Amino acid sequence: MATIFGWKKKIPHDLSRKRASAFDDNEVRDDAIKEESAEQLLLPAKRLHSEDDNETACKISKCLLDEGASLAEQARFSEAVKKWNEALILTPDDEKLHEMKSQIFLQLDKTFEAIKCAEKAVELKPTWPAAHQALGRAQLKFGEFDLAVKSFSKAVHLQPDDSELWNEDLLWSVGIREKAKEHDRQLEL
């Protein structure tokens, strides 16, 4: 039950009792509304304390993840991000959601957001190669070639048999980094 503080009510001597009672009725209704609103605000917090509710939240989050993936496949990227944001409210430590958002933000040319999401995925699961790969791709698009090579190197270290990581990401980013360095040298001359 919420405590509500207010001013002491003073009834002027010249105010009739009938008029004063009208104000009392309004205050009772206002207090009831405030208490009801406070209870409604606390309901979601109360619901998430049991294990069954946590399991339900994970199931709902999984459904939202799948809906977002379906939307992303249809190139409805903004809608996909909205679904994944809803899922992240329920399961904020789901590294897959952060990694998938990173990929979509790259599609939407929101590179900084892509980096932030990929960094969160790496933070949540540092041994997951896909998180490092997503981070490397975002860093590469942002123009941070050295950081991208470092991220791709970590991904390759975690999954050395992935030819896509080797050829399409690591070797390609090393080549881009070398071209950028050569370009910078040419500008200095």
PDB file of C-alpha atoms in Angstrom:
ATOM      1  CA  MET A   1       0.000   0.000   0.000  1.00  0.00           C
ATOM      2  CA  ALA A   2       1.467   3.321  -1.029  1.00  0.00           C
ATOM      3  CA  THR A   3       1.706   6.225   1.367  1.00  0.00           C
ATOM      4  CA  ILE A   4       0.530   9.512  -0.052  1.00  0.00           C
ATOM      5  CA  PHE A   5       1.505  12.742   1.616  1.00  0.00           C
ATOM      6  CA  GLY A   6      -0.537  15.882   1.258  1.00  0.00           C
ATOM      7  CA  TRP A   7      -1.295  19.206   2.792  1.00  0.00           C
ATOM      8  CA  LYS A   8      -3.524  19.402   5.813  1.00  0.00           C
ATOM      9  CA  LYS A   9      -6.911  20.522   4.743  1.00  0.00           C
ATOM     10  CA  LYS A  10      -8.211  23.627   6.406  1.00  0.00           C
ATOM     11  CA  ILE A  11     -11.848  24.468   5.992  1.00  0.00           C
ATOM     12  CA  PRO A  12     -12.503  28.179   5.971  1.00  0.00           C
ATOM     13  CA  HIS A  13     -15.127  29.189   8.514  1.00  0.00           C
ATOM     14  CA  ASP A  14     -17.339  30.788   5.888  1.00  0.00           C
ATOM     15  CA  LEU A  15     -17.450  27.682   3.628  1.00  0.00           C
ATOM     16  CA  SER A  16     -20.603  25.674   4.017  1.00  0.00           C
ATOM     17  CA  ARG A  17     -20.404  22.054   5.197  1.00  0.00           C
ATOM     18  CA  LYS A  18     -22.087  20.879   1.984  1.00  0.00           C
ATOM     19  CA  ARG A  19     -19.408  22.451  -0.208  1.00  0.00           C
ATOM     20  CA  ALA A  20     -16.630  21.119   2.022  1.00  0.00           C
ATOM     21  CA  SER A  21     -18.012  17.576   1.822  1.00  0.00           C
ATOM     22  CA  ALA A  22     -17.908  17.738  -1.982  1.00  0.00           C
ATOM     23  CA  PHE A  23     -14.126  18.182  -1.758  1.00  0.00           C
ATOM     24  CA  ASP A  24     -13.869  15.240   0.651  1.00  0.00           C
ATOM     25  CA  ASP A  25     -15.601  12.951  -1.876  1.00  0.00           C
ATOM     26  CA  ASN A  26     -13.163  14.006  -4.625  1.00  0.00           C
ATOM     27  CA  GLU A  27     -10.174  13.317  -2.393  1.00  0.00           C
ATOM     28  CA  VAL A  28     -11.435   9.825  -1.552  1.00  0.00           C
ATOM     29  CA  ARG A  29     -11.821   9.064  -5.278  1.00  0.00           C
ATOM     30  CA  ASP A  30      -8.354  10.503  -6.048  1.00  0.00           C
ATOM     31  CA  ASP A  31      -6.787   8.390  -3.290  1.00  0.00           C
ATOM     32  CA  ALA A  32      -8.460   5.240  -4.619  1.00  0.00           C
ATOM     33  CA  ILE A  33      -7.201   5.971  -8.142  1.00  0.00           C
ATOM     34  CA  LYS A  34      -3.644   6.587  -6.894  1.00  0.00           C
ATOM     35  CA  GLU A  35      -3.599   3.339  -4.900  1.00  0.00           C
ATOM     36  CA  GLU A  36      -5.005   1.377  -7.845  1.00  0.00           C
ATOM     37  CA  SER A  37      -2.391   2.865 -10.207  1.00  0.00           C
ATOM     38  CA  ALA A  38       0.425   1.990  -7.815  1.00  0.00           C
ATOM     39  CA  GLU A  39      -0.797  -1.609  -7.613  1.00  0.00           C
ATOM     40  CA  GLN A  40      -0.949  -1.859 -11.409  1.00  0.00           C
ATOM     41  CA  LEU A  41       2.616  -0.563 -11.711  1.00  0.00           C
ATOM     42  CA  LEU A  42       3.869  -3.221  -9.313  1.00  0.00           C
ATOM     43  CA  LEU A  43       2.156  -6.158 -11.034  1.00  0.00           C
ATOM     44  CA  PRO A  44       4.851  -6.834 -13.677  1.00  0.00           C
ATOM     45  CA  ALA A  45       7.576  -6.767 -11.035  1.00  0.00           C
ATOM     46  CA  LYS A  46       5.637  -9.190  -8.841  1.00  0.00           C
ATOM     47  CA  ARG A  47       5.075 -11.548 -11.765  1.00  0.00           C
ATOM     48  CA  LEU A  48       8.735 -12.000 -12.658  1.00  0.00           C
ATOM     49  CA  HIS A  49       9.831 -13.353  -9.284  1.00  0.00           C
ATOM     50  CA  SER A  50       8.848 -16.987  -9.667  1.00  0.00           C
ATOM     51  CA  GLU A  51      10.736 -19.570 -11.722  1.00  0.00           C
ATOM     52  CA  ASP A  52       7.623 -20.434 -13.716  1.00  0.00           C
ATOM     53  CA  ASP A  53       7.289 -16.820 -14.746  1.00  0.00           C
ATOM     54  CA  ASN A  54      10.970 -16.690 -15.673  1.00  0.00           C
ATOM     55  CA  GLU A  55      10.474 -19.764 -17.847  1.00  0.00           C
ATOM     56  CA  THR A  56       7.432 -18.131 -19.433  1.00  0.00           C
ATOM     57  CA  ALA A  57       9.460 -14.972 -20.105  1.00  0.00           C
ATOM     58  CA  CYS A  58      12.098 -17.079 -21.883  1.00  0.00           C
ATOM     59  CA  LYS A  59       9.451 -18.754 -24.043  1.00  0.00           C
ATOM     60  CA  ILE A  60       7.903 -15.414 -24.974  1.00  0.00           C
ATOM     61  CA  SER A  61      11.364 -14.014 -25.700  1.00  0.00           C
ATOM     62  CA  LYS A  62      12.115 -16.992 -27.973  1.00  0.00           C
ATOM     63  CA  CYS A  63       8.869 -16.380 -29.884  1.00  0.00           C
ATOM     64  CA  LEU A  64       9.759 -12.693 -30.270  1.00  0.00           C
ATOM     65  CA  LEU A  65      13.263 -13.650 -31.436  1.00  0.00           C
ATOM     66  CA  ASP A  66      11.777 -15.960 -34.080  1.00  0.00           C
ATOM     67  CA  GLU A  67       9.257 -13.318 -35.197  1.00  0.00           C
ATOM     68  CA  GLY A  68      12.078 -10.800 -35.506  1.00  0.00           C
ATOM     69  CA  ALA A  69      14.181 -13.237 -37.525  1.00  0.00           C
ATOM     70  CA  SER A  70      11.255 -13.827 -39.872  1.00  0.00           C
ATOM     71  CA  LEU A  71      10.788 -10.079 -40.308  1.00  0.00           C
ATOM     72  CA  ALA A  72      14.516  -9.624 -40.944  1.00  0.00           C
ATOM     73  CA  GLU A  73      14.419 -12.294 -43.673  1.00  0.00           C
ATOM     74  CA  GLN A  74      11.679 -10.234 -45.338  1.00  0.00           C
ATOM     75  CA  ALA A  75      13.942  -7.137 -45.118  1.00  0.00           C
ATOM     76  CA  ARG A  76      11.578  -5.550 -42.570  1.00  0.00           C
ATOM     77  CA  PHE A  77      14.520  -4.551 -40.416  1.00  0.00           C
ATOM     78  CA  SER A  78      12.974  -1.859 -38.234  1.00  0.00           C
ATOM     79  CA  GLU A  79      10.118  -4.163 -37.278  1.00  0.00           C
ATOM     80  CA  ALA A  80      12.602  -6.925 -36.472  1.00  0.00           C
ATOM     81  CA  VAL A  81      14.527  -4.624 -34.144  1.00  0.00           C
ATOM     82  CA  LYS A  82      11.283  -3.717 -32.362  1.00  0.00           C
ATOM     83  CA  LYS A  83      10.506  -7.403 -31.757  1.00  0.00           C
ATOM     84  CA  TRP A  84      14.011  -8.022 -30.456  1.00  0.00           C
ATOM     85  CA  ASN A  85      13.809  -4.996 -28.169  1.00  0.00           C
ATOM     86  CA  GLU A  86      10.633  -6.476 -26.698  1.00  0.00           C
ATOM     87  CA  ALA A  87      12.446  -9.779 -26.226  1.00  0.00           C
ATOM     88  CA  LEU A  88      15.378  -8.022 -24.551  1.00  0.00           C
ATOM     89  CA  ILE A  89      13.024  -6.593 -21.941  1.00  0.00           C
ATOM     90  CA  LEU A  90      12.244 -10.170 -20.929  1.00  0.00           C
ATOM     91  CA  THR A  91      15.736 -11.640 -21.406  1.00  0.00           C
ATOM     92  CA  PRO A  92      18.304  -8.813 -21.373  1.00  0.00           C
ATOM     93  CA  ASP A  93      21.267 -11.203 -21.206  1.00  0.00           C
ATOM     94  CA  ASP A  94      20.511 -13.063 -24.440  1.00  0.00           C
ATOM     95  CA  GLU A  95      23.666 -12.674 -26.512  1.00  0.00           C
ATOM     96  CA  LYS A  96      21.912 -13.928 -29.671  1.00  0.00           C
ATOM     97  CA  LEU A  97      19.463 -11.035 -29.594  1.00  0.00           C
ATOM     98  CA  HIS A  98      22.286  -8.510 -29.283  1.00  0.00           C
ATOM     99  CA  GLU A  99      24.256 -10.150 -32.095  1.00  0.00           C
ATOM    100  CA  MET A 100      21.220 -10.257 -34.391  1.00  0.00           C
ATOM    101  CA  LYS A 101      20.463  -6.604 -33.678  1.00  0.00           C
ATOM    102  CA  SER A 102      24.060  -5.803 -34.592  1.00  0.00           C
ATOM    103  CA  GLN A 103      23.621  -7.437 -37.998  1.00  0.00           C
ATOM    104  CA  ILE A 104      20.408  -5.525 -38.644  1.00  0.00           C
ATOM    105  CA  PHE A 105      21.907  -2.209 -37.573  1.00  0.00           C
ATOM    106  CA  LEU A 106      24.637  -2.779 -40.169  1.00  0.00           C
ATOM    107  CA  GLN A 107      21.910  -3.272 -42.792  1.00  0.00           C
ATOM    108  CA  LEU A 108      20.304  -0.015 -41.651  1.00  0.00           C
ATOM    109  CA  ASP A 109      23.664   1.836 -41.779  1.00  0.00           C
ATOM    110  CA  LYS A 110      23.545   2.419 -38.029  1.00  0.00           C
ATOM    111  CA  THR A 111      27.134   1.390 -37.497  1.00  0.00           C
ATOM    112  CA  PHE A 112      27.636   2.803 -34.014  1.00  0.00           C
ATOM    113  CA  GLU A 113      24.543   0.969 -32.735  1.00  0.00           C
ATOM    114  CA  ALA A 114      25.815  -2.193 -34.433  1.00  0.00           C
ATOM    115  CA  ILE A 115      29.117  -1.893 -32.583  1.00  0.00           C
ATOM    116  CA  LYS A 116      27.354  -1.398 -29.236  1.00  0.00           C
ATOM    117  CA  CYS A 117      25.132  -4.451 -29.750  1.00  0.00           C
ATOM    118  CA  ALA A 118      28.038  -6.620 -30.863  1.00  0.00           C
ATOM    119  CA  GLU A 119      30.134  -5.470 -27.891  1.00  0.00           C
ATOM    120  CA  LYS A 120      27.279  -6.477 -25.590  1.00  0.00           C
ATOM    121  CA  ALA A 121      27.086  -9.907 -27.257  1.00  0.00           C
ATOM    122  CA  VAL A 122      30.847 -10.365 -26.764  1.00  0.00           C
ATOM    123  CA  GLU A 123      30.552  -9.226 -23.151  1.00  0.00           C
ATOM    124  CA  LEU A 124      27.762 -11.731 -22.484  1.00  0.00           C
ATOM    125  CA  LYS A 125      29.461 -14.659 -24.235  1.00  0.00           C
ATOM    126  CA  PRO A 126      33.152 -14.017 -24.947  1.00  0.00           C
ATOM    127  CA  THR A 127      33.690 -17.551 -26.288  1.00  0.00           C
ATOM    128  CA  TRP A 128      31.099 -17.223 -29.057  1.00  0.00           C
ATOM    129  CA  PRO A 129      32.776 -16.707 -32.450  1.00  0.00           C
ATOM    130  CA  ALA A 130      29.677 -15.162 -34.070  1.00  0.00           C
ATOM    131  CA  ALA A 131      29.731 -12.321 -31.531  1.00  0.00           C
ATOM    132  CA  HIS A 132      33.353 -11.475 -32.388  1.00  0.00           C
ATOM    133  CA  GLN A 133      32.551 -11.784 -36.092  1.00  0.00           C
ATOM    134  CA  ALA A 134      29.622  -9.357 -35.764  1.00  0.00           C
ATOM    135  CA  LEU A 135      31.822  -6.949 -33.815  1.00  0.00           C
ATOM    136  CA  GLY A 136      34.551  -7.177 -36.455  1.00  0.00           C
ATOM    137  CA  ARG A 137      32.116  -6.462 -39.274  1.00  0.00           C
ATOM    138  CA  ALA A 138      30.711  -3.439 -37.449  1.00  0.00           C
ATOM    139  CA  GLN A 139      34.208  -2.137 -36.672  1.00  0.00           C
ATOM    140  CA  LEU A 140      35.261  -2.642 -40.278  1.00  0.00           C
ATOM    141  CA  LYS A 141      32.278  -0.660 -41.552  1.00  0.00           C
ATOM    142  CA  PHE A 142      33.047   2.056 -38.990  1.00  0.00           C
ATOM    143  CA  GLY A 143      36.597   2.321 -40.369  1.00  0.00           C
ATOM    144  CA  GLU A 144      38.341   0.781 -37.360  1.00  0.00           C
ATOM    145  CA  PHE A 145      40.443  -1.634 -39.401  1.00  0.00           C
ATOM    146  CA  ASP A 146      42.892  -2.632 -36.655  1.00  0.00           C
ATOM    147  CA  LEU A 147      40.077  -3.378 -34.204  1.00  0.00           C
ATOM    148  CA  ALA A 148      38.214  -5.343 -36.880  1.00  0.00           C
ATOM    149  CA  VAL A 149      41.262  -7.501 -37.591  1.00  0.00           C
ATOM    150  CA  LYS A 150      41.633  -8.116 -33.858  1.00  0.00           C
ATOM    151  CA  SER A 151      37.963  -9.148 -33.518  1.00  0.00           C
ATOM    152  CA  PHE A 152      38.138 -11.441 -36.547  1.00  0.00           C
ATOM    153  CA  SER A 153      41.347 -12.970 -35.177  1.00  0.00           C
ATOM    154  CA  LYS A 154      39.552 -13.808 -31.925  1.00  0.00           C
ATOM    155  CA  ALA A 155      36.679 -15.357 -33.876  1.00  0.00           C
ATOM    156  CA  VAL A 156      39.100 -17.460 -35.937  1.00  0.00           C
ATOM    157  CA  HIS A 157      40.922 -18.517 -32.768  1.00  0.00           C
ATOM    158  CA  LEU A 158      37.606 -19.703 -31.302  1.00  0.00           C
ATOM    159  CA  GLN A 159      36.498 -21.437 -34.520  1.00  0.00           C
ATOM    160  CA  PRO A 160      39.559 -22.190 -36.675  1.00  0.00           C
ATOM    161  CA  ASP A 161      37.752 -24.512 -39.105  1.00  0.00           C
ATOM    162  CA  ASP A 162      35.385 -21.801 -40.406  1.00  0.00           C
ATOM    163  CA  SER A 163      36.597 -20.870 -43.899  1.00  0.00           C
ATOM    164  CA  GLU A 164      34.193 -17.905 -44.087  1.00  0.00           C
ATOM    165  CA  LEU A 165      35.870 -16.358 -41.055  1.00  0.00           C
ATOM    166  CA  TRP A 166      39.309 -16.903 -42.558  1.00  0.00           C
ATOM    167  CA  ASN A 167      38.671 -15.811 -46.133  1.00  0.00           C
ATOM    168  CA  GLU A 168      35.722 -13.453 -46.144  1.00  0.00           C
ATOM    169  CA  ASP A 169      36.406 -11.720 -42.865  1.00  0.00           C
ATOM    170  CA  LEU A 170      39.953 -11.976 -41.519  1.00  0.00           C
ATOM    171  CA  LEU A 171      41.966 -12.017 -44.756  1.00  0.00           C
ATOM    172  CA  TRP A 172      39.655  -9.491 -46.409  1.00  0.00           C
ATOM    173  CA  SER A 173      39.915  -7.080 -43.451  1.00  0.00           C
ATOM    174  CA  VAL A 174      43.705  -7.456 -43.376  1.00  0.00           C
ATOM    175  CA  GLY A 175      43.743  -6.548 -47.080  1.00  0.00           C
ATOM    176  CA  ILE A 176      41.546  -3.503 -46.490  1.00  0.00           C
ATOM    177  CA  ARG A 177      43.716  -2.422 -43.560  1.00  0.00           C
ATOM    178  CA  GLU A 178      46.835  -2.636 -45.729  1.00  0.00           C
ATOM    179  CA  LYS A 179      45.186  -0.629 -48.519  1.00  0.00           C
ATOM    180  CA  ALA A 180      44.135   2.018 -45.991  1.00  0.00           C
ATOM    181  CA  LYS A 181      47.693   2.245 -44.642  1.00  0.00           C
ATOM    182  CA  GLU A 182      49.072   2.543 -48.177  1.00  0.00           C
ATOM    183  CA  HIS A 183      46.517   5.259 -48.932  1.00  0.00           C
ATOM    184  CA  ASP A 184      47.563   7.157 -45.789  1.00  0.00           C
ATOM    185  CA  ARG A 185      51.241   6.886 -46.830  1.00  0.00           C
ATOM    186  CA  GLN A 186      50.402   8.291 -50.270  1.00  0.00           C
ATOM    187  CA  LEU A 187      48.633  11.253 -48.672  1.00  0.00           C
ATOM    188  CA  GLU A 188      51.701  12.031 -46.555  1.00  0.00           C
ATOM    189  CA  LEU A 189      53.865  12.372 -49.675  1.00  0.00           C
TER     190      LEU A 189
END
